[in-house]
mmCIF file of C-alpha atoms in Angstrom:
data_model
loop_
_atom_site.group_PDB
_atom_site.id
_atom_site.type_symbol
_atom_site.label_atom_id
_atom_site.label_comp_id
_atom_site.label_asym_id
_atom_site.label_seq_id
_atom_site.Cartn_x
_atom_site.Cartn_y
_atom_site.Cartn_z
ATOM 1 C CA MET A 1 5.898 -38.225 -44.874
ATOM 2 C CA ALA A 2 8.553 -36.111 -46.801
ATOM 3 C CA ASP A 3 7.329 -32.608 -45.105
ATOM 4 C CA LYS A 4 7.438 -34.027 -41.702
ATOM 5 C CA ASN A 5 10.786 -35.405 -42.018
ATOM 6 C CA LEU A 6 11.687 -31.819 -43.285
ATOM 7 C CA THR A 7 13.074 -32.810 -46.461
ATOM 8 C CA ASP A 8 13.091 -30.303 -49.397
ATOM 9 C CA LYS A 9 11.608 -32.969 -51.532
ATOM 10 C CA GLY A 10 8.436 -32.188 -50.623
ATOM 11 C CA ASN A 11 5.665 -29.337 -50.979
ATOM 12 C CA ARG A 12 6.201 -27.566 -47.744
ATOM 13 C CA ARG A 13 7.472 -23.750 -48.391
ATOM 14 C CA GLN A 14 10.295 -24.126 -50.756
ATOM 15 C CA GLY A 15 10.062 -27.657 -51.227
ATOM 16 C CA HIS A 16 10.795 -28.867 -54.957
ATOM 17 C CA ARG A 17 7.892 -31.381 -54.935
ATOM 18 C CA TYR A 18 9.889 -34.153 -56.133
ATOM 19 C CA THR A 19 7.729 -36.650 -54.221
ATOM 20 C CA LEU A 20 5.121 -36.306 -56.655
ATOM 21 C CA LEU A 21 7.595 -37.627 -59.097
ATOM 22 C CA TYR A 22 8.567 -40.365 -56.760
ATOM 23 C CA GLU A 23 5.125 -41.306 -56.031
ATOM 24 C CA PHE A 24 4.485 -41.846 -59.862
ATOM 25 C CA PHE A 25 7.673 -44.147 -60.447
ATOM 26 C CA LEU A 26 8.186 -45.900 -57.101
ATOM 27 C CA HIS A 27 4.682 -46.550 -55.792
ATOM 28 C CA PRO A 28 4.868 -50.156 -57.538
ATOM 29 C CA TYR A 29 7.950 -50.944 -55.314
ATOM 30 C CA ARG A 30 6.173 -49.537 -52.153
ATOM 31 C CA ASN A 31 5.244 -53.284 -50.610
ATOM 32 C CA GLN A 32 7.816 -54.890 -52.900
ATOM 33 C CA PRO A 33 11.402 -56.034 -51.332
ATOM 34 C CA VAL A 34 13.421 -52.792 -52.599
ATOM 35 C CA SER A 35 16.928 -51.729 -52.464
ATOM 36 C CA LEU A 36 17.640 -47.999 -52.662
ATOM 37 C CA LEU A 37 20.953 -45.885 -52.659
ATOM 38 C CA GLU A 38 20.798 -42.216 -51.842
ATOM 39 C CA MET A 39 23.997 -40.147 -52.067
ATOM 40 C CA GLY A 40 23.545 -36.969 -50.100
ATOM 41 C CA LEU A 41 21.868 -37.316 -46.434
ATOM 42 C CA GLN A 42 22.145 -33.864 -44.818
ATOM 43 C CA ILE A 43 22.121 -30.272 -46.393
ATOM 44 C CA GLY A 44 25.233 -28.202 -45.458
ATOM 45 C CA GLY A 45 28.696 -30.092 -46.120
ATOM 46 C CA PRO A 46 31.341 -29.235 -48.160
ATOM 47 C CA GLU A 47 29.384 -27.829 -51.026
ATOM 48 C CA MET A 48 28.064 -25.718 -48.841
ATOM 49 C CA LYS A 49 31.823 -24.607 -47.369
ATOM 50 C CA LYS A 50 31.136 -26.506 -44.416
ATOM 51 C CA SER A 51 33.416 -29.232 -43.307
ATOM 52 C CA ALA A 52 33.499 -33.029 -44.324
ATOM 53 C CA ASP A 53 33.989 -33.678 -40.380
ATOM 54 C CA ARG A 54 30.822 -31.543 -39.404
ATOM 55 C CA GLN A 55 28.365 -32.828 -36.895
ATOM 56 C CA THR A 56 25.357 -34.491 -38.176
ATOM 57 C CA THR A 57 22.055 -34.697 -36.676
ATOM 58 C CA ARG A 58 19.325 -36.320 -39.005
ATOM 59 C CA MET A 59 18.697 -37.516 -42.453
ATOM 60 C CA PRO A 60 15.288 -36.457 -43.573
ATOM 61 C CA SER A 61 15.343 -38.216 -47.129
ATOM 62 C CA VAL A 62 16.620 -41.633 -45.434
ATOM 63 C CA GLN A 63 13.897 -41.299 -42.596
ATOM 64 C CA THR A 64 11.100 -40.952 -45.355
ATOM 65 C CA TRP A 65 12.117 -43.539 -47.281
ATOM 66 C CA LEU A 66 11.872 -46.050 -44.396
ATOM 67 C CA GLU A 67 8.542 -44.809 -43.647
ATOM 68 C CA TYR A 68 7.573 -44.988 -47.260
ATOM 69 C CA PHE A 69 8.525 -48.378 -48.045
ATOM 70 C CA SER A 70 7.508 -51.535 -46.224
ATOM 71 C CA ASN A 71 10.083 -53.769 -47.244
ATOM 72 C CA VAL A 72 13.279 -51.430 -47.962
ATOM 73 C CA HIS A 73 16.948 -51.714 -47.355
ATOM 74 C CA VAL A 74 18.155 -47.967 -47.700
ATOM 75 C CA THR A 75 22.100 -47.456 -48.102
ATOM 76 C CA GLY A 76 22.916 -44.122 -47.443
ATOM 77 C CA LEU A 77 26.343 -42.422 -49.077
ATOM 78 C CA ASP A 78 27.811 -38.883 -47.631
ATOM 79 C CA VAL A 79 31.126 -37.339 -47.303
ATOM 80 C CA SER A 80 30.042 -36.811 -43.951
ATOM 81 C CA ASP A 81 29.771 -39.044 -40.837
ATOM 82 C CA PHE A 82 26.333 -40.683 -40.525
ATOM 83 C CA SER A 83 27.420 -44.127 -38.692
ATOM 84 C CA TRP A 84 25.369 -42.936 -35.484
ATOM 85 C CA PHE A 85 22.141 -44.012 -37.202
ATOM 86 C CA ILE A 86 21.519 -47.798 -36.556
ATOM 87 C CA ASP A 87 18.591 -49.337 -38.365
ATOM 88 C CA PRO A 88 18.696 -52.882 -39.911
ATOM 89 C CA ARG A 89 17.426 -51.260 -42.822
ATOM 90 C CA PHE A 90 19.856 -49.074 -43.340
ATOM 91 C CA THR A 91 23.627 -49.122 -44.444
ATOM 92 C CA PHE A 92 26.154 -46.026 -44.204
ATOM 93 C CA VAL A 93 29.092 -45.600 -46.561
ATOM 94 C CA ARG A 94 31.517 -42.295 -46.409
ATOM 95 C CA CYS A 95 32.554 -41.575 -49.598
ATOM 96 C CA ASP A 96 34.338 -38.105 -50.944
ATOM 97 C CA MET A 97 32.731 -37.945 -54.546
ATOM 98 C CA ASN A 98 35.448 -35.287 -55.389
ATOM 99 C CA GLU A 99 37.879 -37.751 -56.753
ATOM 100 C CA ARG A 100 36.433 -40.400 -59.269
ATOM 101 C CA LYS A 101 38.640 -43.218 -57.840
ATOM 102 C CA ASN A 102 37.032 -42.864 -54.608
ATOM 103 C CA ILE A 103 33.876 -43.295 -56.269
ATOM 104 C CA ARG A 104 34.993 -46.343 -58.187
ATOM 105 C CA THR A 105 36.579 -47.933 -55.023
ATOM 106 C CA THR A 106 32.794 -47.705 -53.194
ATOM 107 C CA ALA A 107 31.144 -48.958 -56.157
ATOM 108 C CA GLU A 108 33.441 -52.122 -56.314
ATOM 109 C CA ASN A 109 32.982 -52.553 -52.619
ATOM 110 C CA MET A 110 29.407 -52.492 -52.661
ATOM 111 C CA PHE A 111 27.428 -56.115 -52.517
ATOM 112 C CA ARG A 112 24.282 -54.799 -53.233
ATOM 113 C CA ARG A 113 22.391 -54.219 -56.473
ATOM 114 C CA PHE A 114 19.917 -51.208 -56.299
ATOM 115 C CA ASP A 115 16.238 -50.542 -57.661
ATOM 116 C CA VAL A 116 16.653 -47.218 -57.185
ATOM 117 C CA ILE A 117 19.745 -44.906 -57.307
ATOM 118 C CA ILE A 118 19.233 -41.086 -56.271
ATOM 119 C CA ASP A 119 21.822 -38.473 -56.369
ATOM 120 C CA ASP A 120 21.371 -35.509 -53.932
ATOM 121 C CA ALA A 121 24.611 -35.080 -52.906
ATOM 122 C CA SER A 122 27.021 -32.118 -53.633
ATOM 123 C CA HIS A 123 25.221 -31.271 -57.386
ATOM 124 C CA ALA A 124 28.370 -30.532 -58.706
ATOM 125 C CA SER A 125 28.178 -31.917 -62.250
ATOM 126 C CA LEU A 126 31.488 -33.807 -62.452
ATOM 127 C CA HIS A 127 30.482 -35.484 -59.337
ATOM 128 C CA GLN A 128 26.952 -36.452 -60.818
ATOM 129 C CA GLN A 129 28.455 -37.811 -64.132
ATOM 130 C CA HIS A 130 31.431 -39.792 -62.111
ATOM 131 C CA GLY A 131 28.477 -41.011 -59.821
ATOM 132 C CA PHE A 132 26.524 -42.109 -62.778
ATOM 133 C CA LEU A 133 29.289 -43.828 -64.836
ATOM 134 C CA GLU A 134 30.364 -45.837 -61.594
ATOM 135 C CA PHE A 135 27.151 -46.596 -59.813
ATOM 136 C CA TRP A 136 25.072 -46.885 -63.311
ATOM 137 C CA PRO A 137 26.204 -50.965 -63.394
ATOM 138 C CA LEU A 138 24.981 -51.558 -59.639
ATOM 139 C CA LEU A 139 21.306 -50.472 -61.081
ATOM 140 C CA LYS A 140 18.968 -53.670 -61.355
ATOM 141 C CA PRO A 141 17.491 -54.039 -64.946
ATOM 142 C CA GLY A 142 14.370 -51.995 -64.984
ATOM 143 C CA GLY A 143 15.585 -49.707 -61.976
ATOM 144 C CA ILE A 144 15.366 -46.303 -62.313
ATOM 145 C CA TYR A 145 18.269 -43.579 -61.560
ATOM 146 C CA VAL A 146 17.713 -40.163 -60.376
ATOM 147 C CA ILE A 147 19.457 -37.039 -60.332
ATOM 148 C CA GLU A 148 18.225 -33.995 -58.190
ATOM 149 C CA ASP A 149 18.584 -30.273 -58.270
ATOM 150 C CA LEU A 150 19.806 -29.888 -61.778
ATOM 151 C CA MET A 151 19.281 -26.409 -61.659
ATOM 152 C CA TRP A 152 21.916 -25.393 -59.118
ATOM 153 C CA GLN A 153 25.775 -26.170 -58.952
ATOM 154 C CA PRO A 154 27.815 -25.239 -55.765
ATOM 155 C CA PRO A 155 30.515 -22.795 -56.560
ATOM 156 C CA ALA A 156 32.974 -24.412 -54.212
ATOM 157 C CA TYR A 157 33.428 -27.422 -56.779
ATOM 158 C CA GLU A 158 32.093 -26.233 -59.955
ATOM 159 C CA THR A 159 34.513 -25.623 -62.777
ATOM 160 C CA ALA A 160 33.930 -22.448 -64.935
ATOM 161 C CA GLY A 161 32.478 -23.775 -68.641
ATOM 162 C CA GLU A 162 32.109 -27.740 -67.147
ATOM 163 C CA THR A 163 29.068 -29.336 -69.087
ATOM 164 C CA LYS A 164 26.244 -29.338 -66.929
ATOM 165 C CA THR A 165 24.499 -32.839 -66.395
ATOM 166 C CA ARG A 166 20.932 -31.485 -67.640
ATOM 167 C CA ASP A 167 22.871 -30.181 -70.944
ATOM 168 C CA LEU A 168 24.562 -33.218 -71.232
ATOM 169 C CA PHE A 169 21.269 -35.492 -70.872
ATOM 170 C CA ARG A 170 19.185 -32.953 -72.811
ATOM 171 C CA SER A 171 21.548 -33.522 -75.801
ATOM 172 C CA TYR A 172 20.746 -36.994 -75.595
ATOM 173 C CA MET A 173 17.191 -36.783 -75.415
ATOM 174 C CA GLU A 174 17.080 -34.213 -78.165
ATOM 175 C CA THR A 175 19.211 -36.188 -80.703
ATOM 176 C CA GLY A 176 20.038 -39.389 -79.369
ATOM 177 C CA GLU A 177 24.003 -38.625 -78.778
ATOM 178 C CA PHE A 178 25.710 -37.014 -75.707
ATOM 179 C CA THR A 179 27.595 -34.178 -75.842
ATOM 180 C CA HIS A 180 30.150 -32.955 -73.515
ATOM 181 C CA ARG A 181 33.376 -30.999 -73.299
ATOM 182 C CA SER A 182 35.183 -34.034 -72.124
ATOM 183 C CA LYS A 183 35.455 -36.545 -74.903
ATOM 184 C CA SER A 184 36.467 -39.438 -72.730
ATOM 185 C CA LEU A 185 33.398 -38.823 -70.766
ATOM 186 C CA GLN A 186 31.224 -38.553 -73.973
ATOM 187 C CA GLU A 187 32.353 -41.576 -75.133
ATOM 188 C CA GLU A 188 31.434 -43.198 -71.658
ATOM 189 C CA PHE A 189 27.872 -42.093 -72.106
ATOM 190 C CA GLN A 190 27.846 -43.124 -75.767
ATOM 191 C CA ALA A 191 28.492 -46.358 -74.523
ATOM 192 C CA LEU A 192 25.736 -46.672 -72.109
ATOM 193 C CA ARG A 193 22.876 -45.624 -74.688
ATOM 194 C CA ALA A 194 21.627 -49.536 -75.335
ATOM 195 C CA GLU A 195 20.881 -49.825 -71.467
ATOM 196 C CA PHE A 196 18.561 -46.730 -71.631
ATOM 197 C CA GLY A 197 15.053 -47.106 -71.146
ATOM 198 C CA PHE A 198 13.040 -43.829 -70.658
ATOM 199 C CA VAL A 199 14.882 -40.650 -69.900
ATOM 200 C CA HIS A 200 13.376 -37.631 -68.631
ATOM 201 C CA LEU A 201 14.208 -33.974 -67.378
ATOM 202 C CA PHE A 202 11.535 -32.487 -65.040
ATOM 203 C CA ASN A 203 11.585 -28.526 -64.259
ATOM 204 C CA ASP A 204 11.641 -27.319 -61.001
ATOM 205 C CA GLN A 205 8.148 -27.782 -59.072
ATOM 206 C CA TYR A 206 7.143 -28.698 -62.942
ATOM 207 C CA ARG A 207 6.424 -25.229 -63.983
ATOM 208 C CA LYS A 208 7.531 -23.902 -67.388
ATOM 209 C CA ASP A 209 9.447 -20.744 -65.897
ATOM 210 C CA THR A 210 11.858 -22.788 -63.953
ATOM 211 C CA LYS A 211 14.954 -24.467 -64.834
ATOM 212 C CA GLU A 212 15.235 -28.196 -65.529
ATOM 213 C CA ALA A 213 15.747 -29.737 -61.903
ATOM 214 C CA ILE A 214 15.110 -33.381 -61.964
ATOM 215 C CA LEU A 215 16.591 -36.151 -63.937
ATOM 216 C CA VAL A 216 15.120 -39.909 -64.241
ATOM 217 C CA VAL A 217 16.539 -42.601 -66.225
ATOM 218 C CA GLN A 218 15.249 -46.098 -66.437
ATOM 219 C CA LYS A 219 17.873 -49.388 -67.101
ATOM 220 C CA LEU A 220 15.920 -51.277 -69.755
ATOM 221 C CA PRO A 221 14.193 -54.130 -68.116
#
């Protein structure tokens, strides 16, 4: 399905093969009522130095989720406009994640709670971390939070010396403690530890010679 819809989550050439992981974690939800939030709906936004007001034409991942799940509602979040896509199982929310206050306001105005949250947006470290802190409360107990493409950060947004999300969670996995150059962010992540079930980092295409690419965090049931 992912290959047919031309998302790089699949197994096609240059795909990351994330769908193997998603099948493992999401199969129990496949025929159950499920609510899913995905951030980042089409490649080529401001992280690639394109205008946020670019013309959007498709949503490969959203179309895959609508096909994969029999009873899903997908909320799609992006800095660009995807309001042209009309489906009773889809809601679009526009949000610029470059400011944490925008993420917080968006989270506060959401009326759904989610079984699955996927961050495939800009891949900037602070965007990922602010998004996690603001959207984590919207994740249902037992749900999973996924951050994709940890191995790449966009020069358009990434600050030199910023704590990478993969390093932040690796420190937790190795020591039980979060380490961040921002002490305030470090404390915010530390405060969430009691809510974590499993935390896993997986390399790109699951190969030993590649960088850690995808994070999966479960909220304790």
